[in-house]
Coordinates of C-alpha atoms and ligand atoms in Angstrom, one line a residue:
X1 CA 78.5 95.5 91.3
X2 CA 77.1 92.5 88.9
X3 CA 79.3 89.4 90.8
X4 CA 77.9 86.2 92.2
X5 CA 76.8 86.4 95.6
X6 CA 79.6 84.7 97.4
X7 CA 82.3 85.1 95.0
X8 CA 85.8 86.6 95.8
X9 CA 87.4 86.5 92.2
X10 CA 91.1 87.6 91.7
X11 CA 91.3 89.0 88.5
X12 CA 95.4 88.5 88.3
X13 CA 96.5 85.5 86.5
X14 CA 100.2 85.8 87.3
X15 CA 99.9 85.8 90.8
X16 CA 99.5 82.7 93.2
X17 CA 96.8 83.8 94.6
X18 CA 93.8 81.7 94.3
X19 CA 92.3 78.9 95.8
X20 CA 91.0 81.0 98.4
X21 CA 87.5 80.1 100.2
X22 CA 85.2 83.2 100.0
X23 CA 82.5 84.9 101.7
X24 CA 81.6 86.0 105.0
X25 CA 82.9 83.7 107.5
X26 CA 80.8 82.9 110.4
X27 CA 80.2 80.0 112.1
X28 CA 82.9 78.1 110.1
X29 CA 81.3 78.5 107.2
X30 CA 81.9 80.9 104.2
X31 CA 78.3 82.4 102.9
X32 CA 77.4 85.4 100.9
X33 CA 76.3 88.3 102.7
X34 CA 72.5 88.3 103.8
X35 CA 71.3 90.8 100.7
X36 CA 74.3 89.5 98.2
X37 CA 75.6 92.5 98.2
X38 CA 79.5 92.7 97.4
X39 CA 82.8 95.2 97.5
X40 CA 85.3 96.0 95.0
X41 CA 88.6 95.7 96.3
X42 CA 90.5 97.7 94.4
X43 CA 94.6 98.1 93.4
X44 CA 95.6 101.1 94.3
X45 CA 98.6 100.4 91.9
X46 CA 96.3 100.7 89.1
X47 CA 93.2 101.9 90.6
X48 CA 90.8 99.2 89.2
X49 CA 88.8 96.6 90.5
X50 CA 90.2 93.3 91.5
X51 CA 88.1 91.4 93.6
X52 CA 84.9 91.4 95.3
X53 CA 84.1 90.3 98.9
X54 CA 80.5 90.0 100.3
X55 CA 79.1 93.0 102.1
X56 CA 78.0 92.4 105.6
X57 CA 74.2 93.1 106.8
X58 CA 72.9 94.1 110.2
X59 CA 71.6 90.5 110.3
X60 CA 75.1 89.0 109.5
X61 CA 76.4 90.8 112.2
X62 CA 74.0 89.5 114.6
X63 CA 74.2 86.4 112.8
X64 CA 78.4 86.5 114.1
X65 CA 77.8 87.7 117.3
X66 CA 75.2 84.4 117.6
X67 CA 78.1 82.2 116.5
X68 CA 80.6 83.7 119.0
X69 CA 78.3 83.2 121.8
X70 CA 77.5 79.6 121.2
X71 CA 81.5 78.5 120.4
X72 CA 82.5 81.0 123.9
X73 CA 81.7 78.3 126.9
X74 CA 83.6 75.3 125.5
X75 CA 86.3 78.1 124.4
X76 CA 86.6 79.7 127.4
X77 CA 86.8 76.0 128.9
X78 CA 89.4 74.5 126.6
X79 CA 92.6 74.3 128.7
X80 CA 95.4 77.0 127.9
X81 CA 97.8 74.4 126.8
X82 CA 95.5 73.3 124.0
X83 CA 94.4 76.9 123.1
X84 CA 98.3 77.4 123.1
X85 CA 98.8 74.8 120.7
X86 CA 96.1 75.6 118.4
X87 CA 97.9 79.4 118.2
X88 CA 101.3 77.8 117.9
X89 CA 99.5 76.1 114.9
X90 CA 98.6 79.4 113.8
X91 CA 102.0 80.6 113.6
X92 CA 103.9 77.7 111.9
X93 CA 100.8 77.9 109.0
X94 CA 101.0 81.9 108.6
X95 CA 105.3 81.2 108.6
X96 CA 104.6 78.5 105.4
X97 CA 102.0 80.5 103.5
X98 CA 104.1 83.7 104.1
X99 CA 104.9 84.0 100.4
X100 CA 101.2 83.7 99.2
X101 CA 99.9 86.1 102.2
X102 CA 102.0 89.1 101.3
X103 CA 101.4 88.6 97.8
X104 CA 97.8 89.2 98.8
X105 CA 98.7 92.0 101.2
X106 CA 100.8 93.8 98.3
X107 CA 98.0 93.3 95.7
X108 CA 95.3 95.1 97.8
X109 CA 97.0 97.5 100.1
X110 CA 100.1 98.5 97.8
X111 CA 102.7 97.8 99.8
X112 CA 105.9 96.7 98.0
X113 CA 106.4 93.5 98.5
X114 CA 109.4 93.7 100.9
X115 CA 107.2 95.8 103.2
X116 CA 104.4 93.2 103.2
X117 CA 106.8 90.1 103.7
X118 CA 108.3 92.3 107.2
X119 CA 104.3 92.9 108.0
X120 CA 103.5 88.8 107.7
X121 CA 106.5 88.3 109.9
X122 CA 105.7 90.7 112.2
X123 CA 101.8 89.4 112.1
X124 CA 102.6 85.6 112.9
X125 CA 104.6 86.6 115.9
X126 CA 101.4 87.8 117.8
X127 CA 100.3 83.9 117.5
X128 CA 103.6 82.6 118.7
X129 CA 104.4 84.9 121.4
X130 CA 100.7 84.7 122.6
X131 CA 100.8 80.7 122.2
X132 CA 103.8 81.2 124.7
X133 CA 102.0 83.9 126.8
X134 CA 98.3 81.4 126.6
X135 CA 99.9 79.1 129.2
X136 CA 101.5 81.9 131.6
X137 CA 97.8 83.2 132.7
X138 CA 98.1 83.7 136.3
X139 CA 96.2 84.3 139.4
X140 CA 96.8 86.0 142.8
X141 CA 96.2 84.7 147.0
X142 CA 96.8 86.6 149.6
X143 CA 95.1 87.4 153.0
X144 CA 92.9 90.1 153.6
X145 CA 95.1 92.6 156.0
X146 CA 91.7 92.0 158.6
X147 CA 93.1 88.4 158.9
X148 CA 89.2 87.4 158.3
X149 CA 89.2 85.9 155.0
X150 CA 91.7 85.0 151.8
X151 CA 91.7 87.0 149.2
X152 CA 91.9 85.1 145.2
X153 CA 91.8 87.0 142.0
X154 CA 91.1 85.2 138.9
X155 CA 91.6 86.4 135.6
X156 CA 88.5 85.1 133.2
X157 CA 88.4 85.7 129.8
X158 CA 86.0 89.2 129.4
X159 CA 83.6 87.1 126.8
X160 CA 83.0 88.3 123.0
X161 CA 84.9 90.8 121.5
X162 CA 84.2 93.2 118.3
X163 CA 87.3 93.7 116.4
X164 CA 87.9 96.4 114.2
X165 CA 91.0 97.1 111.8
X166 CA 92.6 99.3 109.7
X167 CA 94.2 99.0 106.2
X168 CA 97.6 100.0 106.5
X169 CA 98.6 96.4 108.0
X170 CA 95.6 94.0 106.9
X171 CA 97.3 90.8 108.5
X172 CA 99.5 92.1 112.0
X173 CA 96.6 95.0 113.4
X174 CA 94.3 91.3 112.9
X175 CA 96.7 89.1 114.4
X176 CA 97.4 92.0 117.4
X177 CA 93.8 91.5 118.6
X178 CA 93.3 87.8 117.6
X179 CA 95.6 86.2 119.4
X180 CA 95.5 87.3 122.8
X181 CA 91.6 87.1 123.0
X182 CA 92.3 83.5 122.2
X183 CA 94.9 82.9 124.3
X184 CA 92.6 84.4 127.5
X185 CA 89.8 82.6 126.0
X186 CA 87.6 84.7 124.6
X187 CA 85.7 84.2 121.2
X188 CA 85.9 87.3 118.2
X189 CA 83.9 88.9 115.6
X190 CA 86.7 90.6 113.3
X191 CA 85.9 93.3 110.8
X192 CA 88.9 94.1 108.8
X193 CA 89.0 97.5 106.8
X194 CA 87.3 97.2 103.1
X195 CA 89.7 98.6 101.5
X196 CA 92.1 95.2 102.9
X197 CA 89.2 92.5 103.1
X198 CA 91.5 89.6 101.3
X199 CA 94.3 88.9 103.9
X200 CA 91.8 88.4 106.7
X201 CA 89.9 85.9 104.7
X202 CA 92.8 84.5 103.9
X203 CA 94.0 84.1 107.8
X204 CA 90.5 82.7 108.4
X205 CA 90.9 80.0 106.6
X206 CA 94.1 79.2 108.0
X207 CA 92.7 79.6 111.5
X208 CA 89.8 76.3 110.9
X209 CA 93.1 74.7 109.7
X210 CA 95.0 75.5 112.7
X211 CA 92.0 73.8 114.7
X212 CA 90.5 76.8 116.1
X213 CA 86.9 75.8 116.4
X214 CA 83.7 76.9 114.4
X215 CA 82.5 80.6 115.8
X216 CA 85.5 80.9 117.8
X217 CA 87.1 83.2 115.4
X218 CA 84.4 85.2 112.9
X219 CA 85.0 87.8 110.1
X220 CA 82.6 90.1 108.2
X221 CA 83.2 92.8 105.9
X222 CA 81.1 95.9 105.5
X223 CA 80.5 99.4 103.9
X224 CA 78.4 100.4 107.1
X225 CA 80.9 99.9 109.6
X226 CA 78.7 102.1 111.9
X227 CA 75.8 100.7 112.4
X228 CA 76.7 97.2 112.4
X229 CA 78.9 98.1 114.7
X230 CA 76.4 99.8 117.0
X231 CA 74.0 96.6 116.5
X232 CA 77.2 94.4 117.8
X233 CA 77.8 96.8 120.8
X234 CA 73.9 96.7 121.4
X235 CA 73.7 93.2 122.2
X236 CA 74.4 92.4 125.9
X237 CA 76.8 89.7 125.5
X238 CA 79.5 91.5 123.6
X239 CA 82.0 93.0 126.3
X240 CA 84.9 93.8 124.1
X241 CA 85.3 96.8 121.7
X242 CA 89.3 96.4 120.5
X243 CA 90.2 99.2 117.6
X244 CA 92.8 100.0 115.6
X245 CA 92.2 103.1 113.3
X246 CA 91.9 107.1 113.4
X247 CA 91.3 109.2 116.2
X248 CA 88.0 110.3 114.5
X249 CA 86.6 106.6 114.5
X250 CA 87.9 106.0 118.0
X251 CA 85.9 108.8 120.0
X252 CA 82.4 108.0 117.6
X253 CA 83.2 104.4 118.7
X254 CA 84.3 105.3 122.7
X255 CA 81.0 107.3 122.7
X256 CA 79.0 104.2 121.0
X257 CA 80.5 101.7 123.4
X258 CA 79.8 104.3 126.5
X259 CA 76.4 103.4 126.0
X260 CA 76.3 100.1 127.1
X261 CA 79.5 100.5 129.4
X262 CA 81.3 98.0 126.8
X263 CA 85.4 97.5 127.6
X264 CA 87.5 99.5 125.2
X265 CA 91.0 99.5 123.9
X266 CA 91.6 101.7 121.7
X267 CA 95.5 101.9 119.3
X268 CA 94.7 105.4 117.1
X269 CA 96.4 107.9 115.1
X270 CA 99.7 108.8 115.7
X271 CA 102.1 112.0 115.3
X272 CA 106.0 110.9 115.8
X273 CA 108.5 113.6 116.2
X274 CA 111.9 112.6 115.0
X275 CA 114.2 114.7 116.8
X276 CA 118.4 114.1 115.8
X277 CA 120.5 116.1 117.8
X278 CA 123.8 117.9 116.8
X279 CA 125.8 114.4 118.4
X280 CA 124.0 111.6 116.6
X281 CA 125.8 109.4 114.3
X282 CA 124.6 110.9 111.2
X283 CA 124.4 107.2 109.1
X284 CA 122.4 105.3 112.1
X285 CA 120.3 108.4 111.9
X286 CA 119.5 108.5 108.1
X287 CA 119.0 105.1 108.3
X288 CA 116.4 105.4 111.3
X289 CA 114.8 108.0 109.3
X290 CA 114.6 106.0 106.5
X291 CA 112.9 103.3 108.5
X292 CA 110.9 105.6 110.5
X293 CA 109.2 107.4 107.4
X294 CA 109.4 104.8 104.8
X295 CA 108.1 101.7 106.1
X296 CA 104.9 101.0 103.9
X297 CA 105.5 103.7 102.1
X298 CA 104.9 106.6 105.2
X299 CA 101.5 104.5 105.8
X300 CA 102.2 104.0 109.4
X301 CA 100.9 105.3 112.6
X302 CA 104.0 105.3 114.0
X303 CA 105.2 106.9 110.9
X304 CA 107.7 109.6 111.9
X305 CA 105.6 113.0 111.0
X306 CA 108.2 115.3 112.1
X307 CA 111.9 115.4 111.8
X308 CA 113.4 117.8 113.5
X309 CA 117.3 118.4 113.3
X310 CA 119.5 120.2 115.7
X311 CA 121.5 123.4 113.8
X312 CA 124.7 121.8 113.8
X313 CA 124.1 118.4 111.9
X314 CA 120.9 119.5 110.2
X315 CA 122.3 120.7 106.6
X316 CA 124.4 117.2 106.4
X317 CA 121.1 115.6 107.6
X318 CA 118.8 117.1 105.2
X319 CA 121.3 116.5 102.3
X320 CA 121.6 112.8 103.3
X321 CA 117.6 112.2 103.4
X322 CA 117.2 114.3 100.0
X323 CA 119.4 111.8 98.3
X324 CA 118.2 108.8 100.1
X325 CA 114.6 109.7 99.4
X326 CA 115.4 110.7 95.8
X327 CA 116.9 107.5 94.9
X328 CA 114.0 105.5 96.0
X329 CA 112.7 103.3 93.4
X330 CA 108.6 103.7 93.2
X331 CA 106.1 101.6 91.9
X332 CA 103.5 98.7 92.1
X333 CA 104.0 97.1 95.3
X334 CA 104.1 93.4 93.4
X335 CA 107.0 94.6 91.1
X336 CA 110.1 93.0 92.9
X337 CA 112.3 95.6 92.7
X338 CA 109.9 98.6 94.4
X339 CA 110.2 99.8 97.6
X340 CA 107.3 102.4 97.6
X341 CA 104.7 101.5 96.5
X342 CA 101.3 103.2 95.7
X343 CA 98.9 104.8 98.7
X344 CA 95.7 103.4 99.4
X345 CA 93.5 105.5 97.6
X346 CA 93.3 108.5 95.9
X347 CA 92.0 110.5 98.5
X348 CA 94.7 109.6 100.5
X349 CA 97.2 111.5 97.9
X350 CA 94.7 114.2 97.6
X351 CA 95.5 115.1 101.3
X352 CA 98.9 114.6 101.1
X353 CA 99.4 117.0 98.1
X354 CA 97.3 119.4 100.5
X355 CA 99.4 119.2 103.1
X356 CA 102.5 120.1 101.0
X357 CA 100.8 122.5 99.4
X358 CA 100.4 124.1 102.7
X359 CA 103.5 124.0 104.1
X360 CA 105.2 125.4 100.7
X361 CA 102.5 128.4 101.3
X362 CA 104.2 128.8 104.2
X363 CA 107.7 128.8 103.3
X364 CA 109.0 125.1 103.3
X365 CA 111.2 124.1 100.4
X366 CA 111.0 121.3 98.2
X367 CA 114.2 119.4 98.3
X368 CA 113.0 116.2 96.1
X369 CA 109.3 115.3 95.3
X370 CA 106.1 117.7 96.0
X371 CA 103.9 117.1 93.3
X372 CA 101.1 114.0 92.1
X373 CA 103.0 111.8 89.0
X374 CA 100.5 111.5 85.8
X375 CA 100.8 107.8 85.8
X376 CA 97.8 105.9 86.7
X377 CA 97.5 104.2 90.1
X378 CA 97.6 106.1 93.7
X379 CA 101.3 107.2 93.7
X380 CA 103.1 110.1 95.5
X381 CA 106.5 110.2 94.8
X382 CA 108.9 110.4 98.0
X383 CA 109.4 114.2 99.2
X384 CA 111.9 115.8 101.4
X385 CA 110.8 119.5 102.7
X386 CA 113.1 121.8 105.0
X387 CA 112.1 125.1 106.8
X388 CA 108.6 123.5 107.4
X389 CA 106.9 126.0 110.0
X390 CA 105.5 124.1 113.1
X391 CA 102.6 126.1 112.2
X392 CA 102.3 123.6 108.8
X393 CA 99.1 121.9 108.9
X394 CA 101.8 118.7 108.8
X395 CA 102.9 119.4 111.7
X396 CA 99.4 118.8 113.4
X397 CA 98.2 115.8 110.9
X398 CA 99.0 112.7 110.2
X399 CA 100.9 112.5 106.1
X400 CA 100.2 109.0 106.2
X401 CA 102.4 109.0 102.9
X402 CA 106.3 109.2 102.2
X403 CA 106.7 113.1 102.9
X404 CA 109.3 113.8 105.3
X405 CA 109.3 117.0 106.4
X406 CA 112.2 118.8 108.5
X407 CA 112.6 121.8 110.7
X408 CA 115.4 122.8 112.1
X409 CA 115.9 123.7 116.1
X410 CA 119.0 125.0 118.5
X411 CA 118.4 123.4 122.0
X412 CA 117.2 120.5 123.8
X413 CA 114.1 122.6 125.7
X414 CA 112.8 123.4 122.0
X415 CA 112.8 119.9 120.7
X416 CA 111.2 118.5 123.4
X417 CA 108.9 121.4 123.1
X418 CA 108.1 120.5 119.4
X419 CA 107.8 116.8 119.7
X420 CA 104.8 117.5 122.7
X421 CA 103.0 120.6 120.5
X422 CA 101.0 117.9 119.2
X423 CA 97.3 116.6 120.2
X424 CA 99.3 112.9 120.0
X425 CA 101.1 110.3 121.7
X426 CA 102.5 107.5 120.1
X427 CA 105.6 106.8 119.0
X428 CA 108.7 108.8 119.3
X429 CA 112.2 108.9 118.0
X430 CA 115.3 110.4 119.3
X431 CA 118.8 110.2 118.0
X432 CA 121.8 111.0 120.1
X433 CA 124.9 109.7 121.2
X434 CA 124.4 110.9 124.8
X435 CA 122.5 108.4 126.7
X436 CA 122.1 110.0 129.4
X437 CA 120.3 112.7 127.4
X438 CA 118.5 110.1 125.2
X439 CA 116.7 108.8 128.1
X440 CA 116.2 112.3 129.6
X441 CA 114.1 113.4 126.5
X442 CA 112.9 109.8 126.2
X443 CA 111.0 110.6 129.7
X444 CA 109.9 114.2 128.9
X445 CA 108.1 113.2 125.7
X446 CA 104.8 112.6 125.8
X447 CA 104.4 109.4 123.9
X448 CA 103.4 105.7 124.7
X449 CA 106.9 104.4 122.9
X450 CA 110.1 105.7 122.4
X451 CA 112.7 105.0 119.9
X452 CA 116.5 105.7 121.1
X453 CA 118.4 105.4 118.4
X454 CA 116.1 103.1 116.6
X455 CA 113.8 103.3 113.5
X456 CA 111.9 100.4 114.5
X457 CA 109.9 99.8 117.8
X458 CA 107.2 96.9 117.1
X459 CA 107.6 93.7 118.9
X460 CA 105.4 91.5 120.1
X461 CA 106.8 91.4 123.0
X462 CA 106.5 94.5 124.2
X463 CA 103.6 96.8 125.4
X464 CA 102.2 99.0 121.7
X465 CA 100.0 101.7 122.3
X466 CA 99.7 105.8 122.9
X467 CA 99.0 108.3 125.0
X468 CA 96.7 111.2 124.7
X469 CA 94.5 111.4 121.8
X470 CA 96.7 108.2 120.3
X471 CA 94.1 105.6 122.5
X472 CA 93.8 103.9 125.7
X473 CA 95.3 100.3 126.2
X474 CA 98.4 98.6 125.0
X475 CA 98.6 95.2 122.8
X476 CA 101.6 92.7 122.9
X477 CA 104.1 93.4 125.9
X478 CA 104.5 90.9 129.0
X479 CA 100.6 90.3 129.9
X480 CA 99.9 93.8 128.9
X481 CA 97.8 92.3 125.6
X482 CA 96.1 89.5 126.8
X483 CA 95.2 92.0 130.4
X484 CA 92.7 93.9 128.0
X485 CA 91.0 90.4 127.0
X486 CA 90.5 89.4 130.5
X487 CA 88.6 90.7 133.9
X488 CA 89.7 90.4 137.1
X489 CA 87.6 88.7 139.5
X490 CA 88.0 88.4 143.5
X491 CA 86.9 85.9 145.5
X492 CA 86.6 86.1 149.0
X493 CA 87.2 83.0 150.8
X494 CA 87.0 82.4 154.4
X495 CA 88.3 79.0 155.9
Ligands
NAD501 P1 89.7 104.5 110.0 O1 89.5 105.0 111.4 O2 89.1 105.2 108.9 O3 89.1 103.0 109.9 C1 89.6 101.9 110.8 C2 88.5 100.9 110.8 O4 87.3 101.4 111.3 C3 88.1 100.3 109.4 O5 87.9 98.9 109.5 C4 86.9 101.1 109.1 O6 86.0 100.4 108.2 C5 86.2 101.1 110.5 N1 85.3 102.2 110.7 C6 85.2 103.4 110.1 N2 84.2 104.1 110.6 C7 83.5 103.3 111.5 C8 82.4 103.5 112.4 N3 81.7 104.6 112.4 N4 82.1 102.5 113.2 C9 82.8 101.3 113.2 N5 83.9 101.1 112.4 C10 84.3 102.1 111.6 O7 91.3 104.3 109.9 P2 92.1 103.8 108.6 O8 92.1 104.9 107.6 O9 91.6 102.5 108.2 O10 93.5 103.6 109.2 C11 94.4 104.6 109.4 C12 94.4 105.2 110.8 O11 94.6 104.1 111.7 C13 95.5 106.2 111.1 O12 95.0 107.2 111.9 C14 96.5 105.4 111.8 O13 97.4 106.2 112.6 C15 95.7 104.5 112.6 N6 96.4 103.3 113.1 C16 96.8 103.2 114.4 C17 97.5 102.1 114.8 C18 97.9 102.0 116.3 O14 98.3 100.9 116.6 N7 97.8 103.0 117.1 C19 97.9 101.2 113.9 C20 97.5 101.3 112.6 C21 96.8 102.4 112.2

């Protein structure tokens, strides 16, 4: 592309959006990328260019993990009450530019606007409930059962950490990993998705503001996410590999960090079964659904994949959805009165349109949506399919759009049968008005996080992440986020 070096123009006149700073930050300071190379950021709403953010080198890279390493000793040093105060800082700034920030979020992910004003919420909780958690850092004592000596364990911050995010939430997957490496004391190198580069340079900004110090927090964006990312892990003092992103990504990047025997955590794709049995109240349940499927438009890894309906309540169900679904108004994300917007790109709809395709070939009906609009933009249009075969390629991929498809299913052994015929572990959600058999098929699935009669499971405050092929680690949660920033060290003391 034929842009200044350091530029990031916003070609949108209506939209408060300016006024940005620009560049690669590293360091405190905004530069152009090593080469001035840039990225297009595009609007999936209309499918053309936008903006342009510089394009990270190898030697930029280096050039960030340099900057983290110099700002980590007085970092690590600075007492938890003032790191605390810096993120509580964070917060309060994210909580007044809120308006601005999910304009930007809307503009280059899609999301309608609704969607990204629940995401900057969600987001600027991770500073304040790890401002709180900063000052709540704990040690152990205790005597060795010998008698010979005292045991202490210390928990030190694990030293730099690569960050790596996806696009579906540009400004919460940021502030997940952010904020608890600060609060244990640990310095960053983020690289945000390019598809999503604007909000994190937008947070960064906001951070120097806040008072987090030059280097402490650094952010590059790059088309070779690979090797730069190799280069990072390469280097000796970089101990921390935290991701958020697919499967795929996560096992090249496990393998990557094996080679150096770098710390990994690791939040990846997801699979949720949706499972309503014959007892549920049918309206919470619609409603969870709705929630469950449509938030961001399906773009979620804890997206419910797969709904499946017990015999008795599933033709009521499926009827509810269909006109729920239906009625959904579509469009650009920044139009006030959307609530899907466009996906991400249009490869993204090409897959999706593959994966109905498949599961009509094999027998699923179309009760609303199925097919790619003409308009321009990235748009599927929200789709309800019944009879979908758990043989459906759907059934074993993410969507990753606003498809929700349904199968039917007669007892309790065959839903929790369907919802664990999947590689995944996530998030699960289970309707019922029988506790005790909620939290019976709450234990038998195999998933990381459980919704009983609840659309909705993110919180800060407690412990997100999978099991199986859906990552190792958790973020938020009661010391479970700021545990996978910090190592453990004993001291043996005699006296
Ligand atoms: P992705 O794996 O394609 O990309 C994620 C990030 O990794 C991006 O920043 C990308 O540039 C970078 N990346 C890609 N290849 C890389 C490489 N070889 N080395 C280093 N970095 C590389 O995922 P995506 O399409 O951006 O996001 C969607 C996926 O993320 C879905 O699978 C979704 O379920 C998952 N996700 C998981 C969670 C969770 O908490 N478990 C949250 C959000 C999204």
């Amino acid at each position: 592309m034929n842009l200044p070096p350091n530029a990031l123009w916003i070609d949108q006149d209506d939209y408060d959006v300016r006024g940005f700073s620009h560049g690669l930050y590293i360091d405190g300071r905004w530069r152009p990328s090593s080469d001035g190379r840039v990225i297009g950021v595009v609007d999936p709403s209309s499918g053309s260019v936008i903006a342009a953010v510089p394009d990270a080198t190898l030697d930029d890279a280096l050039a960030a993990v340099d900057a983290a390493a110099k700002a980590a000793t007085a970092w690590r040093e600075t007492a938890p009450r003032k790191r605390s105060e810096i993120l509580r800082r964070c917060f309060e700034l994210m909580v007044e530019r809120s308006e601005t920030l999910a304009m930007l979020i809307s503009l280059e992910n899609g999301k309608a606007l609704r969607d990204a004003r629940g995401e900057v919420a969600y987001a600027a909780e991770f500073f304040r409930w790890n401002a709180e958690e900063a000052v709540r850092i704990t040690g152990e004592f205790g005597t060795a059962p010998s008698g010979t000596n005292r045991i202490v364990v210390d928990y030190e911050p694990i030293g730099i950490c690569v960050l790596i995010t996806p696009w579906n939430f540009p400004a919460a997957m940021a502030t997940r990993k952010i904020a608890p490496a600060l609060a244990a004391g640990c310095t960053v190198i983020l690289k945000p998705a390019s598809e999503t580069p604007l909000t994190a340079y937008a947070l960064a900004a906001l951070y120097s503001e806040a008072g987090v110090p030059a280097g402490v927090v650094n952010v590059l964006t790059t088309t070779s996410p690979g090797p730069l990312t190799s280069a990072m892990l390469a280097d000796p003092r970089v101990r921390k590999l935290s991701f958020t992103g697919s499967t795929g990504v996560g096992r090249t990047l496990l393998g990557e960090a094996a080679k150096h025997v770098v710390s990994c955590s690791m939040e990846l794709g997801g699979n949720a079964p949706f499972v309503v049995f014959d007892d549920a109240d049918l309206d919470a349940a619609l409603d969870g659904a709705m929630i469950a499927k449509m938030r961001n438009a399906g773009e979620a890894c804890t997206a419910a994949n797969r709904i499946y309906v017990q015999s008795g309540i599933h033709d009521a169900f499926a009827d509810g959805l269909r006109e729920r679904m239906a009625a959904l108004k579509v469009g650009p994300g920044m139009s006030a009165d959307t609530e899907c917007g466009p996906m991400i790109t249009r490869k993204a709809v090409d897959k999706i349109d593959r994966l109905v395709k498949d599961a009509v070939g094999r027998g699923a009906k179309v009760l609303c949506g199925g097919s790619i609009p003409e308009e321009e933009g990235f748009f599927y249009p929200p789709t309800v399919l019944s009879q979908v075969s758990p043989d459906a390629d759907m059934a074993h991929e993410e969507i990753f759009g606003p498809v929700a498809p349904i199968t039917r299913f007669e007892t309790e052994a065959e839903a929790v049968m369907h919802a664990n015929n999947t590689e995944y572990g996530l998030a699960a959600y289970i309707y019922t008005r029988d506790v005790a058999r909620g939290l019976r098929v709450a234990s038998r699935i195999e998933a990381g996080m459980i919704g009983l009669n609840r659309g909705l499971m993110s919180d800060p405050a407690a412990p997100f992440g999978g099991v199986k092929q859906s990552g190792l680690g958790r973020e938020g949660g009661q010391h479970h986020g700021i545990a996978e920033f910090m190592e453990a060290k004993y001291i043996a003391v005699t006296f």
